[in-house]
mmCIF file of C-alpha atoms in Angstrom:
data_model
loop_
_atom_site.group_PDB
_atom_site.id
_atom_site.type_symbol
_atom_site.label_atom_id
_atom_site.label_comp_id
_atom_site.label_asym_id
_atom_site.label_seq_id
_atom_site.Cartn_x
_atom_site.Cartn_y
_atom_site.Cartn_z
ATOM 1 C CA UNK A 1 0.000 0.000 0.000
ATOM 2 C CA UNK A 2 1.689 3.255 -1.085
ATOM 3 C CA UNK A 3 1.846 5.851 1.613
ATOM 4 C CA UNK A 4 0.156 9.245 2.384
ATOM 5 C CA UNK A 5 2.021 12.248 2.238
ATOM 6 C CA UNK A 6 3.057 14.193 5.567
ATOM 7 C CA UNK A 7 0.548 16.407 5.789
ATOM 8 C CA UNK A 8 -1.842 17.599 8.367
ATOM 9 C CA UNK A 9 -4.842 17.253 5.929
ATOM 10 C CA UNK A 10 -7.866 14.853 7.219
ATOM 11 C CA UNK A 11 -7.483 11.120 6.546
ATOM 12 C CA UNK A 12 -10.076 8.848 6.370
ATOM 13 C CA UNK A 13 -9.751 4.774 6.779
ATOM 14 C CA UNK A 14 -12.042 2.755 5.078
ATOM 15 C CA UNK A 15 -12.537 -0.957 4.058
ATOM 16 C CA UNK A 16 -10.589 -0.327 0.416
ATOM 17 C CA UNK A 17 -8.102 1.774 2.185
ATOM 18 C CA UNK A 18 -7.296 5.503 2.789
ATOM 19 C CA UNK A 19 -8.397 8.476 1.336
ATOM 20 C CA UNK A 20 -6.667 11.800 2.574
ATOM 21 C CA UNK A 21 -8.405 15.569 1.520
ATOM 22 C CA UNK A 22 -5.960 17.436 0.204
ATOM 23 C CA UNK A 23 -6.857 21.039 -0.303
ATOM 24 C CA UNK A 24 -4.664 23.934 -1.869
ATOM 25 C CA UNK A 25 -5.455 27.593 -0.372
ATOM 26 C CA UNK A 26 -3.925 30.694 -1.522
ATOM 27 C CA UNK A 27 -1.395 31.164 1.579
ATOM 28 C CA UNK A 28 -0.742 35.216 0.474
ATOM 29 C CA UNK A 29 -4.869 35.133 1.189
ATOM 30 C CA UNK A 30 -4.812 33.233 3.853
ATOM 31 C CA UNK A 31 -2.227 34.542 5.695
ATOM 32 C CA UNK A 32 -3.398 38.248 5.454
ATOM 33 C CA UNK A 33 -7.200 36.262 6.731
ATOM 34 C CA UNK A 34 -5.104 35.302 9.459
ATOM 35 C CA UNK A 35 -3.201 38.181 10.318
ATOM 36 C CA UNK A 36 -6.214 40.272 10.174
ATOM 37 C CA UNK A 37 -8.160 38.104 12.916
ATOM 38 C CA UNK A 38 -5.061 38.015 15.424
ATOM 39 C CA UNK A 39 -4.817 41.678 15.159
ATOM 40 C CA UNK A 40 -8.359 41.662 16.207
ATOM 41 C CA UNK A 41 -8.316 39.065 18.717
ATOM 42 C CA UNK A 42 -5.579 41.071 20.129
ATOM 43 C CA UNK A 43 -7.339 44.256 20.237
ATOM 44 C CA UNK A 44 -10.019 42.570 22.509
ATOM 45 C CA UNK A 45 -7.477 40.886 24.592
ATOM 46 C CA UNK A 46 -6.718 44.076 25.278
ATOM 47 C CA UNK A 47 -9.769 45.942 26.337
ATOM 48 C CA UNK A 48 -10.566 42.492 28.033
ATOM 49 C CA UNK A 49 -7.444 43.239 30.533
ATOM 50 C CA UNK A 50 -7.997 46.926 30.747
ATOM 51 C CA UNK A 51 -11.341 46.208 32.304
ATOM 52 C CA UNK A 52 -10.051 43.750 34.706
ATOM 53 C CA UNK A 53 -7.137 45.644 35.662
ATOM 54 C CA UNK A 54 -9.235 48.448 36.903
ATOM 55 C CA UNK A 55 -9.963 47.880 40.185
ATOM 56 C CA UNK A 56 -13.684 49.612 40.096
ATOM 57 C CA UNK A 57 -14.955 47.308 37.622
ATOM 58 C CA UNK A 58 -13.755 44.100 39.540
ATOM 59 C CA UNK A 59 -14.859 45.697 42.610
ATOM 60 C CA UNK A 60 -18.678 46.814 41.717
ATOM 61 C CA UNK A 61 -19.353 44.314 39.031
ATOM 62 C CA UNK A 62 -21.346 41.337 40.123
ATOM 63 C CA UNK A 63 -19.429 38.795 40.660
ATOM 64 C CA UNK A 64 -20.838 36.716 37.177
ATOM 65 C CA UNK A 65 -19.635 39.158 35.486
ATOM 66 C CA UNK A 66 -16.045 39.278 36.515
ATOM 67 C CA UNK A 67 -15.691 35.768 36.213
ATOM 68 C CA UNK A 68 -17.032 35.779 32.373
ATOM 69 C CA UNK A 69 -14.559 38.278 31.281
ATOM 70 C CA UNK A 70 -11.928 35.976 32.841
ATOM 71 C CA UNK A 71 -13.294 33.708 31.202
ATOM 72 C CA UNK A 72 -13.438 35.730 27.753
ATOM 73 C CA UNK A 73 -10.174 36.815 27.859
ATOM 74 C CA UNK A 74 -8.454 32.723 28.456
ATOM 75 C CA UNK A 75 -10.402 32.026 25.656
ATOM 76 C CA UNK A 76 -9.571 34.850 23.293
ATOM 77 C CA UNK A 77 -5.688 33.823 24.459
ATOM 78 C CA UNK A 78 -6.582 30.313 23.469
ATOM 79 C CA UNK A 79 -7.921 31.505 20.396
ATOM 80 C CA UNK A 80 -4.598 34.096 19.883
ATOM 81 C CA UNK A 81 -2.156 30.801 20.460
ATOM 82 C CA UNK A 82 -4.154 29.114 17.940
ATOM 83 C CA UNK A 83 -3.738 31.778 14.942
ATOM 84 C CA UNK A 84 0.104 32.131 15.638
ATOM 85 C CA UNK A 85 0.223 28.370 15.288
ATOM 86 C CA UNK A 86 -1.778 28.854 12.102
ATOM 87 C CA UNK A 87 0.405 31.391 10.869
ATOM 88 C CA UNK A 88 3.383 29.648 11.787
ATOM 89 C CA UNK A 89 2.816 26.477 9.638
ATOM 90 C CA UNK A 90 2.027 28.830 6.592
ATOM 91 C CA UNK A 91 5.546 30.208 6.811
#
């Protein structure tokens, strides 16, 4: 059976053997997709630690409401580590 290419492209395994989606992009395109969404992300990262580096908001805020902008902010970090891994493997 002749091998699949290293790629991280989606693989399926069936009875008559493997099939692997192999799709081209445009990486100038994607790259400047990319770029243009982690500048964003970043942005609200941002305004996301302003907010809970001022001690009035924290301090008069219901408590809900503190927590869910911790919460925002790990997962707009999550999402930040993500695009720089994206834009790392486009080179």
């Amino acid at each position: 059976m002749k091998e699949l290419p290293q790629r991280d492209s989606p693989v399926a395994i069936t009875d008559s053997g493997k099939v692997m989606l192999i799709v081209e992009v445009d990486r100038e395109a994607e790259r400047a997709r990319l770029t243009k969404e982690k500048e964003r992300v970043e942005a609200e990262i941002a305004i996301s630690k302003a907010k809970l580096a001022t001690a009035t908001f924290v301090d008069r805020a219901p408590p809900a409401v503190v927590e869910q902008e911790r919460k925002r902010l790990a997962d707009r970090e999550a999402k930040l580590a993500d695009l720089r891994t994206q834009l790392g493997k486009l080179g």
